[in-house]
Amino acid sequence: MVSDGRVRTAVFISGGGTNLQALIDASAQGTMPSVELSLVVSDRPNAGGLARAEEAGIPSAVVVPGEGFNARLAEALTAHRIEIIVLAGYLRHIPNGIVTRFAGRILNVHPSLLPAFGGKGWYGLKVHRGVLERGVKITGATVHVVTEDFDEGPIVAQKAVEVRPDDTPETLQERVKVTAEWQILPQATQDLARAVRAGRKDTL
Ligand code: GRF
């Protein structure tokens, strides 16, 4: 197959995949012209996002934990000639070998303004519960480059979201997704792909 010059991108998920959907929609709308969504990887066979991939015609690979996990993951990326990786609600640690192989080419979206409410154990609704318990008035979302430590790589995009007095963890989670995550993740993915294609990935 002849490449059209877009950057072959894998999206890793563990759950419902609404951020994956935001990437699919951005791709369909033409706002990620440098990105080709080439593979969806899930660590769970029942991840809701797999149906979104199928609907969009994107190949998927279910790579469950267990013997040979790192090698199976690496093989899937090789087989699909993946150049960049986007973690969109992927709840597993990325093997160091893959972090090294894709240095500077893996993005993660996190539902807070890092470094607040980040690191090991801070994921999903726990983040929004923590925000409400602490009483902060502004939260948001962050896209960062993935390094070997959870949520610690260089930050490439952030967007703030107001916390309302009547928020529950669920209403806050929804507002952070809609108004922040789904906006900054496609933009950051496009920016990385353009930089990679231009041979400027180190500028991030
Ligand atoms: C998002 O809040 C994302 O920031 C976090 O996990 C959640 C995934 O949601 N890393 P979805 O599966 O994209 O709906």
Short mmCIF file of N, CA, C and O in Angstrom, two decimals, residues 54-190:
data_model
loop_
_atom_site.label_atom_id
_atom_site.label_comp_id
_atom_site.label_asym_id
_atom_site.label_seq_id
_atom_site.Cartn_x
_atom_site.Cartn_y
_atom_site.Cartn_z
N GLU A 54 -14.46 -0.26 15.19
CA GLU A 54 -15.05 -1.08 14.13
C GLU A 54 -15.96 -0.23 13.24
O GLU A 54 -15.88 -0.28 12.01
N GLU A 55 -16.77 0.56 13.91
CA GLU A 55 -17.71 1.44 13.18
C GLU A 55 -16.97 2.39 12.24
O GLU A 55 -17.42 2.70 11.14
N ALA A 56 -15.78 2.83 12.69
CA ALA A 56 -14.98 3.78 11.89
C ALA A 56 -14.06 3.07 10.90
O ALA A 56 -13.32 3.72 10.16
N GLY A 57 -14.07 1.74 10.93
CA GLY A 57 -13.23 0.99 9.99
C GLY A 57 -11.76 1.00 10.35
O GLY A 57 -10.90 0.84 9.48
N ILE A 58 -11.47 1.16 11.64
CA ILE A 58 -10.06 1.16 12.08
C ILE A 58 -9.74 -0.24 12.63
O ILE A 58 -10.47 -0.75 13.48
N PRO A 59 -8.65 -0.86 12.17
CA PRO A 59 -8.28 -2.17 12.71
C PRO A 59 -8.03 -2.08 14.21
O PRO A 59 -7.59 -1.04 14.71
N SER A 60 -8.31 -3.16 14.93
CA SER A 60 -8.03 -3.15 16.37
C SER A 60 -7.27 -4.40 16.77
O SER A 60 -7.33 -5.43 16.09
N ALA A 61 -6.56 -4.29 17.89
CA ALA A 61 -5.82 -5.42 18.46
C ALA A 61 -6.11 -5.45 19.95
O ALA A 61 -5.96 -4.43 20.62
N VAL A 62 -6.58 -6.59 20.44
CA VAL A 62 -6.78 -6.75 21.88
C VAL A 62 -5.54 -7.46 22.42
O VAL A 62 -5.25 -8.59 22.03
N VAL A 63 -4.79 -6.74 23.25
CA VAL A 63 -3.56 -7.30 23.81
C VAL A 63 -3.75 -7.36 25.32
O VAL A 63 -3.61 -6.34 26.01
N VAL A 64 -4.12 -8.55 25.81
CA VAL A 64 -4.42 -8.69 27.23
C VAL A 64 -3.14 -8.95 28.01
O VAL A 64 -2.17 -9.47 27.47
N PRO A 65 -3.13 -8.58 29.30
CA PRO A 65 -1.95 -8.82 30.12
C PRO A 65 -1.67 -10.32 30.24
O PRO A 65 -2.57 -11.13 30.05
N GLY A 66 -0.44 -10.65 30.58
CA GLY A 66 -0.07 -12.06 30.73
C GLY A 66 1.26 -12.30 30.07
O GLY A 66 1.97 -11.36 29.71
N GLU A 67 1.60 -13.58 29.91
CA GLU A 67 2.91 -13.94 29.40
C GLU A 67 3.16 -13.30 28.02
O GLU A 67 2.28 -13.32 27.15
N GLY A 68 4.31 -12.73 27.87
CA GLY A 68 4.70 -12.16 26.58
C GLY A 68 3.98 -10.87 26.23
O GLY A 68 3.95 -10.45 25.07
N PHE A 69 3.39 -10.21 27.24
CA PHE A 69 2.60 -9.00 26.98
C PHE A 69 3.41 -7.95 26.21
O PHE A 69 2.96 -7.44 25.18
N ASN A 70 4.59 -7.66 26.72
CA ASN A 70 5.40 -6.59 26.09
C ASN A 70 5.70 -6.92 24.63
O ASN A 70 5.61 -6.05 23.75
N ALA A 71 6.04 -8.18 24.37
CA ALA A 71 6.39 -8.59 23.01
C ALA A 71 5.16 -8.55 22.11
O ALA A 71 5.23 -8.10 20.95
N ARG A 72 4.01 -8.97 22.64
CA ARG A 72 2.79 -8.97 21.82
C ARG A 72 2.39 -7.54 21.45
O ARG A 72 1.95 -7.27 20.34
N LEU A 73 2.56 -6.65 22.43
CA LEU A 73 2.24 -5.24 22.17
C LEU A 73 3.18 -4.67 21.10
O LEU A 73 2.75 -4.02 20.13
N ALA A 74 4.46 -4.94 21.28
CA ALA A 74 5.47 -4.43 20.33
C ALA A 74 5.20 -4.97 18.93
O ALA A 74 5.33 -4.24 17.93
N GLU A 75 4.80 -6.25 18.85
CA GLU A 75 4.54 -6.86 17.54
C GLU A 75 3.35 -6.21 16.83
O GLU A 75 3.38 -5.99 15.62
N ALA A 76 2.31 -5.91 17.62
CA ALA A 76 1.12 -5.26 17.01
C ALA A 76 1.52 -3.91 16.42
O ALA A 76 1.09 -3.55 15.32
N LEU A 77 2.36 -3.19 17.12
CA LEU A 77 2.78 -1.86 16.64
C LEU A 77 3.64 -1.98 15.39
O LEU A 77 3.53 -1.19 14.46
N THR A 78 4.49 -3.01 15.38
CA THR A 78 5.34 -3.24 14.21
C THR A 78 4.50 -3.65 13.01
O THR A 78 4.66 -3.13 11.90
N ALA A 79 3.57 -4.59 13.25
CA ALA A 79 2.76 -5.12 12.15
C ALA A 79 1.97 -4.01 11.46
O ALA A 79 1.74 -4.06 10.25
N HIS A 80 1.55 -3.01 12.24
CA HIS A 80 0.75 -1.91 11.67
C HIS A 80 1.60 -0.67 11.36
O HIS A 80 1.05 0.39 11.08
N ARG A 81 2.91 -0.83 11.43
CA ARG A 81 3.87 0.24 11.09
C ARG A 81 3.51 1.55 11.80
O ARG A 81 3.46 2.64 11.20
N ILE A 82 3.29 1.43 13.12
CA ILE A 82 2.85 2.59 13.91
C ILE A 82 4.02 3.54 14.16
O ILE A 82 5.13 3.12 14.47
N GLU A 83 3.72 4.84 14.03
CA GLU A 83 4.74 5.87 14.25
C GLU A 83 4.50 6.68 15.52
O GLU A 83 5.45 7.12 16.16
N ILE A 84 3.24 6.94 15.84
CA ILE A 84 2.96 7.61 17.11
C ILE A 84 1.82 6.91 17.84
O ILE A 84 1.02 6.20 17.22
N ILE A 85 1.78 7.10 19.16
CA ILE A 85 0.78 6.43 20.01
C ILE A 85 0.06 7.48 20.83
O ILE A 85 0.69 8.40 21.37
N VAL A 86 -1.26 7.32 20.93
CA VAL A 86 -2.07 8.20 21.79
C VAL A 86 -2.75 7.34 22.83
O VAL A 86 -3.51 6.42 22.48
N LEU A 87 -2.49 7.62 24.10
CA LEU A 87 -3.17 6.91 25.19
C LEU A 87 -4.44 7.68 25.51
O LEU A 87 -4.38 8.83 25.95
N ALA A 88 -5.59 7.04 25.27
CA ALA A 88 -6.88 7.71 25.46
C ALA A 88 -7.71 6.88 26.44
O ALA A 88 -8.58 6.10 26.05
N GLY A 89 -7.36 7.01 27.73
CA GLY A 89 -8.05 6.21 28.74
C GLY A 89 -7.49 4.80 28.82
O GLY A 89 -8.23 3.84 29.05
N TYR A 90 -6.19 4.67 28.63
CA TYR A 90 -5.51 3.37 28.74
C TYR A 90 -4.96 3.25 30.15
O TYR A 90 -4.16 4.09 30.58
N LEU A 91 -5.41 2.22 30.88
CA LEU A 91 -5.13 2.18 32.32
C LEU A 91 -3.93 1.31 32.69
O LEU A 91 -3.78 0.92 33.85
N ARG A 92 -3.08 1.05 31.74
CA ARG A 92 -1.95 0.16 31.99
C ARG A 92 -0.64 0.94 31.77
O ARG A 92 -0.60 1.86 30.95
N HIS A 93 0.37 0.52 32.48
CA HIS A 93 1.70 1.11 32.31
C HIS A 93 2.27 0.69 30.97
O HIS A 93 2.19 -0.48 30.59
N ILE A 94 2.83 1.64 30.23
CA ILE A 94 3.44 1.30 28.93
C ILE A 94 4.84 0.73 29.19
O ILE A 94 5.64 1.35 29.89
N PRO A 95 5.12 -0.46 28.65
CA PRO A 95 6.44 -1.06 28.89
C PRO A 95 7.58 -0.10 28.50
O PRO A 95 7.47 0.61 27.49
N ASN A 96 8.64 -0.13 29.31
CA ASN A 96 9.75 0.80 29.07
C ASN A 96 10.34 0.67 27.67
O ASN A 96 10.77 1.67 27.08
N GLY A 97 10.34 -0.55 27.15
CA GLY A 97 10.89 -0.77 25.82
C GLY A 97 10.12 0.02 24.76
O GLY A 97 10.70 0.54 23.80
N ILE A 98 8.82 0.12 24.95
CA ILE A 98 7.99 0.86 23.98
C ILE A 98 8.16 2.36 24.20
O ILE A 98 8.23 3.14 23.24
N VAL A 99 8.29 2.78 25.46
CA VAL A 99 8.54 4.21 25.73
C VAL A 99 9.84 4.65 25.07
O VAL A 99 9.93 5.73 24.47
N THR A 100 10.85 3.78 25.14
CA THR A 100 12.14 4.11 24.53
C THR A 100 12.04 4.13 23.01
O THR A 100 12.51 5.06 22.35
N ARG A 101 11.38 3.10 22.47
CA ARG A 101 11.26 2.99 21.00
C ARG A 101 10.48 4.18 20.41
O ARG A 101 10.79 4.65 19.31
N PHE A 102 9.49 4.65 21.16
CA PHE A 102 8.65 5.77 20.69
C PHE A 102 8.93 7.06 21.47
O PHE A 102 8.03 7.85 21.71
N ALA A 103 10.16 7.24 21.85
CA ALA A 103 10.49 8.40 22.70
C ALA A 103 9.99 9.70 22.10
O ALA A 103 10.27 10.01 20.94
N GLY A 104 9.22 10.45 22.88
CA GLY A 104 8.69 11.72 22.41
C GLY A 104 7.51 11.57 21.47
O GLY A 104 6.96 12.57 20.97
N ARG A 105 7.09 10.32 21.22
CA ARG A 105 6.00 10.08 20.24
C ARG A 105 4.81 9.40 20.87
O ARG A 105 4.00 8.78 20.16
N ILE A 106 4.70 9.47 22.19
CA ILE A 106 3.51 8.92 22.87
C ILE A 106 2.87 10.05 23.68
O ILE A 106 3.53 10.70 24.48
N LEU A 107 1.57 10.26 23.45
CA LEU A 107 0.82 11.27 24.19
C LEU A 107 -0.18 10.58 25.11
O LEU A 107 -0.69 9.51 24.80
N ASN A 108 -0.48 11.23 26.24
CA ASN A 108 -1.54 10.76 27.14
C ASN A 108 -2.44 11.94 27.47
O ASN A 108 -1.97 13.07 27.61
N VAL A 109 -3.74 11.66 27.62
CA VAL A 109 -4.66 12.69 28.09
C VAL A 109 -5.05 12.35 29.53
O VAL A 109 -5.36 11.21 29.84
N HIS A 110 -4.97 13.37 30.38
CA HIS A 110 -5.26 13.18 31.80
C HIS A 110 -6.32 14.21 32.22
O HIS A 110 -6.21 15.39 31.85
N PRO A 111 -7.32 13.79 33.02
CA PRO A 111 -8.43 14.70 33.31
C PRO A 111 -8.22 15.63 34.50
O PRO A 111 -9.09 15.77 35.36
N SER A 112 -7.06 16.27 34.58
CA SER A 112 -6.84 17.33 35.57
C SER A 112 -5.75 18.24 35.02
O SER A 112 -5.12 17.92 34.01
N LEU A 113 -5.53 19.35 35.73
CA LEU A 113 -4.43 20.23 35.36
C LEU A 113 -3.18 19.73 36.07
O LEU A 113 -2.91 20.08 37.22
N LEU A 114 -2.42 18.87 35.40
CA LEU A 114 -1.20 18.34 36.01
C LEU A 114 -0.24 19.49 36.34
O LEU A 114 -0.23 20.49 35.64
N PRO A 115 0.55 19.38 37.42
CA PRO A 115 0.78 18.17 38.21
C PRO A 115 -0.26 17.91 39.31
O PRO A 115 -0.09 16.95 40.06
N ALA A 116 -1.32 18.71 39.40
CA ALA A 116 -2.33 18.44 40.43
C ALA A 116 -3.12 17.18 40.06
O ALA A 116 -3.42 16.95 38.89
N PHE A 117 -3.42 16.39 41.06
CA PHE A 117 -4.27 15.21 40.89
C PHE A 117 -3.75 14.27 39.80
O PHE A 117 -4.51 13.80 38.96
N GLY A 118 -2.44 14.06 39.81
CA GLY A 118 -1.83 13.15 38.84
C GLY A 118 -0.93 12.13 39.52
O GLY A 118 -0.68 12.23 40.72
N GLY A 119 -0.45 11.18 38.76
CA GLY A 119 0.44 10.15 39.29
C GLY A 119 -0.31 8.85 39.53
O GLY A 119 -1.50 8.73 39.22
N LYS A 120 0.40 7.90 40.09
CA LYS A 120 -0.17 6.56 40.27
C LYS A 120 -1.44 6.61 41.13
O LYS A 120 -1.47 7.27 42.16
N GLY A 121 -2.48 5.95 40.70
CA GLY A 121 -3.72 5.89 41.47
C GLY A 121 -4.72 6.98 41.13
O GLY A 121 -5.88 6.89 41.48
N TRP A 122 -4.26 8.03 40.45
CA TRP A 122 -5.18 9.10 40.05
C TRP A 122 -5.68 8.83 38.64
O TRP A 122 -4.98 9.10 37.66
N TYR A 123 -6.88 8.27 38.54
CA TYR A 123 -7.46 8.03 37.22
C TYR A 123 -8.98 8.04 37.36
O TYR A 123 -9.53 7.89 38.46
N GLY A 124 -9.65 8.23 36.24
CA GLY A 124 -11.11 8.16 36.18
C GLY A 124 -11.78 9.09 37.19
O GLY A 124 -11.33 10.20 37.46
N LEU A 125 -12.86 8.60 37.77
CA LEU A 125 -13.65 9.42 38.69
C LEU A 125 -12.87 9.81 39.95
O LEU A 125 -13.21 10.80 40.61
N LYS A 126 -11.83 9.03 40.29
CA LYS A 126 -11.03 9.36 41.48
C LYS A 126 -10.46 10.78 41.36
O LYS A 126 -10.35 11.50 42.34
N VAL A 127 -10.07 11.15 40.16
CA VAL A 127 -9.51 12.49 39.94
C VAL A 127 -10.55 13.55 40.29
O VAL A 127 -10.28 14.51 41.02
N HIS A 128 -11.75 13.38 39.77
CA HIS A 128 -12.80 14.39 39.96
C HIS A 128 -13.29 14.41 41.41
O HIS A 128 -13.60 15.48 41.94
N ARG A 129 -13.33 13.25 42.04
CA ARG A 129 -13.65 13.20 43.48
C ARG A 129 -12.61 13.98 44.27
O ARG A 129 -12.93 14.75 45.17
N GLY A 130 -11.33 13.79 43.93
CA GLY A 130 -10.25 14.48 44.63
C GLY A 130 -10.35 15.98 44.47
O GLY A 130 -10.14 16.74 45.42
N VAL A 131 -10.68 16.41 43.27
CA VAL A 131 -10.84 17.84 42.98
C VAL A 131 -11.94 18.43 43.86
O VAL A 131 -11.77 19.48 44.50
N LEU A 132 -13.08 17.74 43.94
CA LEU A 132 -14.22 18.25 44.73
C LEU A 132 -13.89 18.22 46.21
O LEU A 132 -14.21 19.17 46.95
N GLU A 133 -13.24 17.15 46.68
CA GLU A 133 -12.89 17.07 48.11
C GLU A 133 -11.93 18.18 48.51
O GLU A 133 -12.04 18.74 49.60
N ARG A 134 -11.00 18.51 47.63
CA ARG A 134 -10.02 19.55 47.96
C ARG A 134 -10.60 20.95 47.83
O ARG A 134 -10.06 21.92 48.34
N GLY A 135 -11.70 21.04 47.08
CA GLY A 135 -12.37 22.33 46.95
C GLY A 135 -11.74 23.28 45.96
O GLY A 135 -11.97 24.50 46.05
N VAL A 136 -10.94 22.76 45.01
CA VAL A 136 -10.36 23.68 44.03
C VAL A 136 -11.47 24.21 43.12
O VAL A 136 -12.51 23.57 42.94
N LYS A 137 -11.28 25.40 42.61
CA LYS A 137 -12.33 26.06 41.82
C LYS A 137 -12.12 25.93 40.32
O LYS A 137 -13.00 26.19 39.53
N ILE A 138 -10.89 25.60 39.95
CA ILE A 138 -10.55 25.42 38.53
C ILE A 138 -9.89 24.05 38.36
O ILE A 138 -8.93 23.74 39.08
N THR A 139 -10.39 23.25 37.43
CA THR A 139 -9.71 22.02 37.08
C THR A 139 -9.49 22.04 35.56
O THR A 139 -9.39 23.12 34.98
N GLY A 140 -9.41 20.88 34.92
CA GLY A 140 -9.21 20.90 33.48
C GLY A 140 -8.63 19.60 32.98
O GLY A 140 -8.81 18.55 33.60
N ALA A 141 -7.96 19.68 31.85
CA ALA A 141 -7.35 18.49 31.26
C ALA A 141 -5.95 18.83 30.76
O ALA A 141 -5.65 19.99 30.48
N THR A 142 -5.13 17.79 30.68
CA THR A 142 -3.73 17.94 30.25
C THR A 142 -3.40 16.88 29.22
O THR A 142 -3.78 15.72 29.38
N VAL A 143 -2.69 17.27 28.19
CA VAL A 143 -2.05 16.29 27.30
C VAL A 143 -0.55 16.41 27.52
O VAL A 143 0.00 17.52 27.52
N HIS A 144 0.09 15.26 27.77
CA HIS A 144 1.53 15.28 28.01
C HIS A 144 2.21 14.15 27.27
O HIS A 144 1.57 13.16 26.89
N VAL A 145 3.50 14.30 27.07
CA VAL A 145 4.32 13.25 26.48
C VAL A 145 4.54 12.17 27.54
O VAL A 145 4.77 12.48 28.72
N VAL A 146 4.47 10.91 27.13
CA VAL A 146 4.61 9.80 28.09
C VAL A 146 6.07 9.43 28.26
O VAL A 146 6.80 9.22 27.28
N THR A 147 6.47 9.39 29.54
CA THR A 147 7.80 8.91 29.90
C THR A 147 7.59 7.69 30.82
O THR A 147 6.46 7.22 30.97
N GLU A 148 8.65 7.22 31.44
CA GLU A 148 8.50 6.00 32.23
C GLU A 148 7.68 6.18 33.49
O GLU A 148 7.18 5.22 34.06
N ASP A 149 7.54 7.42 33.97
CA ASP A 149 6.78 7.65 35.19
C ASP A 149 5.38 8.15 34.87
O ASP A 149 5.20 9.00 34.00
N PHE A 150 4.38 7.64 35.60
CA PHE A 150 2.99 8.03 35.38
C PHE A 150 2.81 9.55 35.42
O PHE A 150 3.19 10.20 36.40
N ASP A 151 2.22 10.10 34.37
CA ASP A 151 1.76 11.50 34.35
C ASP A 151 2.87 12.53 34.54
O ASP A 151 2.61 13.65 34.97
N GLU A 152 4.13 12.17 34.26
CA GLU A 152 5.22 13.10 34.56
C GLU A 152 5.93 13.69 33.36
O GLU A 152 6.79 14.54 33.51
N GLY A 153 5.60 13.25 32.16
CA GLY A 153 6.31 13.75 30.99
C GLY A 153 5.97 15.20 30.68
O GLY A 153 5.03 15.77 31.26
N PRO A 154 6.70 15.80 29.75
CA PRO A 154 6.48 17.20 29.39
C PRO A 154 5.03 17.47 28.96
O PRO A 154 4.45 16.70 28.21
N ILE A 155 4.49 18.56 29.45
CA ILE A 155 3.12 18.95 29.14
C ILE A 155 3.09 19.66 27.79
O ILE A 155 3.89 20.57 27.55
N VAL A 156 2.17 19.23 26.91
CA VAL A 156 2.08 19.89 25.60
C VAL A 156 0.79 20.70 25.44
O VAL A 156 0.74 21.60 24.59
N ALA A 157 -0.24 20.40 26.22
CA ALA A 157 -1.48 21.19 26.12
C ALA A 157 -2.28 21.07 27.40
O ALA A 157 -2.26 20.03 28.06
N GLN A 158 -2.93 22.16 27.76
CA GLN A 158 -3.83 22.15 28.92
C GLN A 158 -5.02 23.05 28.62
O GLN A 158 -4.89 24.04 27.90
N LYS A 159 -6.16 22.70 29.22
CA LYS A 159 -7.32 23.59 29.12
C LYS A 159 -8.04 23.58 30.46
O LYS A 159 -8.28 22.52 31.04
N ALA A 160 -8.38 24.77 30.94
CA ALA A 160 -9.02 24.91 32.25
C ALA A 160 -10.53 24.75 32.14
O ALA A 160 -11.14 25.07 31.12
N VAL A 161 -11.11 24.23 33.23
CA VAL A 161 -12.56 24.05 33.33
C VAL A 161 -12.99 24.51 34.71
O VAL A 161 -12.37 24.16 35.71
N GLU A 162 -14.06 25.29 34.75
CA GLU A 162 -14.57 25.80 36.03
C GLU A 162 -15.25 24.66 36.82
O GLU A 162 -15.97 23.84 36.25
N VAL A 163 -15.01 24.64 38.13
CA VAL A 163 -15.74 23.71 39.01
C VAL A 163 -16.95 24.46 39.55
O VAL A 163 -16.81 25.58 40.05
N ARG A 164 -18.13 23.87 39.45
CA ARG A 164 -19.35 24.53 39.92
C ARG A 164 -19.74 24.00 41.29
O ARG A 164 -19.46 22.83 41.62
N PRO A 165 -20.39 24.84 42.09
CA PRO A 165 -20.72 24.45 43.46
C PRO A 165 -21.58 23.18 43.53
O PRO A 165 -21.47 22.41 44.48
N ASP A 166 -22.42 22.96 42.54
CA ASP A 166 -23.30 21.78 42.58
C ASP A 166 -22.74 20.58 41.82
O ASP A 166 -23.45 19.61 41.57
N ASP A 167 -21.46 20.64 41.44
CA ASP A 167 -20.89 19.52 40.68
C ASP A 167 -20.82 18.24 41.50
O ASP A 167 -20.55 18.25 42.71
N THR A 168 -21.06 17.12 40.82
CA THR A 168 -20.75 15.79 41.36
C THR A 168 -19.53 15.30 40.57
O THR A 168 -19.20 15.88 39.51
N PRO A 169 -18.86 14.23 41.03
CA PRO A 169 -17.75 13.72 40.22
C PRO A 169 -18.18 13.42 38.79
O PRO A 169 -17.43 13.68 37.84
N GLU A 170 -19.40 12.96 38.64
CA GLU A 170 -19.89 12.59 37.30
C GLU A 170 -20.12 13.81 36.41
O GLU A 170 -19.76 13.80 35.23
N THR A 171 -20.74 14.87 36.96
CA THR A 171 -20.99 16.06 36.12
C THR A 171 -19.67 16.74 35.77
O THR A 171 -19.49 17.24 34.67
N LEU A 172 -18.74 16.71 36.72
CA LEU A 172 -17.44 17.33 36.46
C LEU A 172 -16.67 16.54 35.41
O LEU A 172 -16.06 17.11 34.49
N GLN A 173 -16.71 15.23 35.53
CA GLN A 173 -16.03 14.38 34.55
C GLN A 173 -16.54 14.66 33.14
O GLN A 173 -15.76 14.80 32.19
N GLU A 174 -17.86 14.78 33.04
CA GLU A 174 -18.47 15.01 31.73
C GLU A 174 -18.02 16.37 31.16
O GLU A 174 -17.64 16.48 29.99
N ARG A 175 -18.06 17.42 32.01
CA ARG A 175 -17.69 18.76 31.52
C ARG A 175 -16.21 18.81 31.13
O ARG A 175 -15.84 19.45 30.14
N VAL A 176 -15.37 18.14 31.91
CA VAL A 176 -13.93 18.12 31.57
C VAL A 176 -13.70 17.41 30.24
O VAL A 176 -12.91 17.87 29.41
N LYS A 177 -14.42 16.31 30.03
CA LYS A 177 -14.26 15.60 28.76
C LYS A 177 -14.70 16.47 27.58
O LYS A 177 -13.94 16.68 26.64
N VAL A 178 -15.95 16.96 27.67
CA VAL A 178 -16.54 17.66 26.52
C VAL A 178 -15.79 18.96 26.21
O VAL A 178 -15.47 19.24 25.05
N THR A 179 -15.53 19.75 27.26
CA THR A 179 -14.99 21.09 26.99
C THR A 179 -13.47 21.15 26.98
O THR A 179 -12.91 22.13 26.50
N ALA A 180 -12.81 20.13 27.49
CA ALA A 180 -11.35 20.18 27.52
C ALA A 180 -10.70 19.00 26.77
O ALA A 180 -10.04 19.20 25.76
N GLU A 181 -10.91 17.77 27.28
CA GLU A 181 -10.19 16.63 26.69
C GLU A 181 -10.44 16.50 25.19
O GLU A 181 -9.49 16.33 24.41
N TRP A 182 -11.73 16.55 24.80
CA TRP A 182 -12.05 16.31 23.39
C TRP A 182 -11.57 17.45 22.50
O TRP A 182 -11.53 17.30 21.27
N GLN A 183 -11.22 18.57 23.09
CA GLN A 183 -10.70 19.70 22.30
C GLN A 183 -9.18 19.62 22.16
O GLN A 183 -8.65 19.77 21.06
N ILE A 184 -8.49 19.37 23.29
CA ILE A 184 -7.03 19.47 23.23
C ILE A 184 -6.37 18.21 22.70
O ILE A 184 -5.27 18.27 22.15
N LEU A 185 -7.03 17.03 22.85
CA LEU A 185 -6.36 15.80 22.41
C LEU A 185 -6.21 15.75 20.88
O LEU A 185 -5.09 15.48 20.39
N PRO A 186 -7.27 16.00 20.11
CA PRO A 186 -7.07 15.99 18.64
C PRO A 186 -6.05 17.04 18.19
O PRO A 186 -5.23 16.77 17.31
N GLN A 187 -6.09 18.21 18.80
CA GLN A 187 -5.15 19.28 18.40
C GLN A 187 -3.71 18.87 18.70
O GLN A 187 -2.80 19.05 17.87
N ALA A 188 -3.48 18.32 19.90
CA ALA A 188 -2.12 17.91 20.27
C ALA A 188 -1.64 16.75 19.40
O ALA A 188 -0.46 16.67 19.06
N THR A 189 -2.56 15.87 19.03
CA THR A 189 -2.19 14.73 18.17
C THR A 189 -1.79 15.23 16.78
O THR A 189 -0.78 14.80 16.22
N GLN A 190 -2.58 16.16 16.27
CA GLN A 190 -2.23 16.76 14.97
C GLN A 190 -0.87 17.47 15.05
O GLN A 190 -0.03 17.31 14.16
#
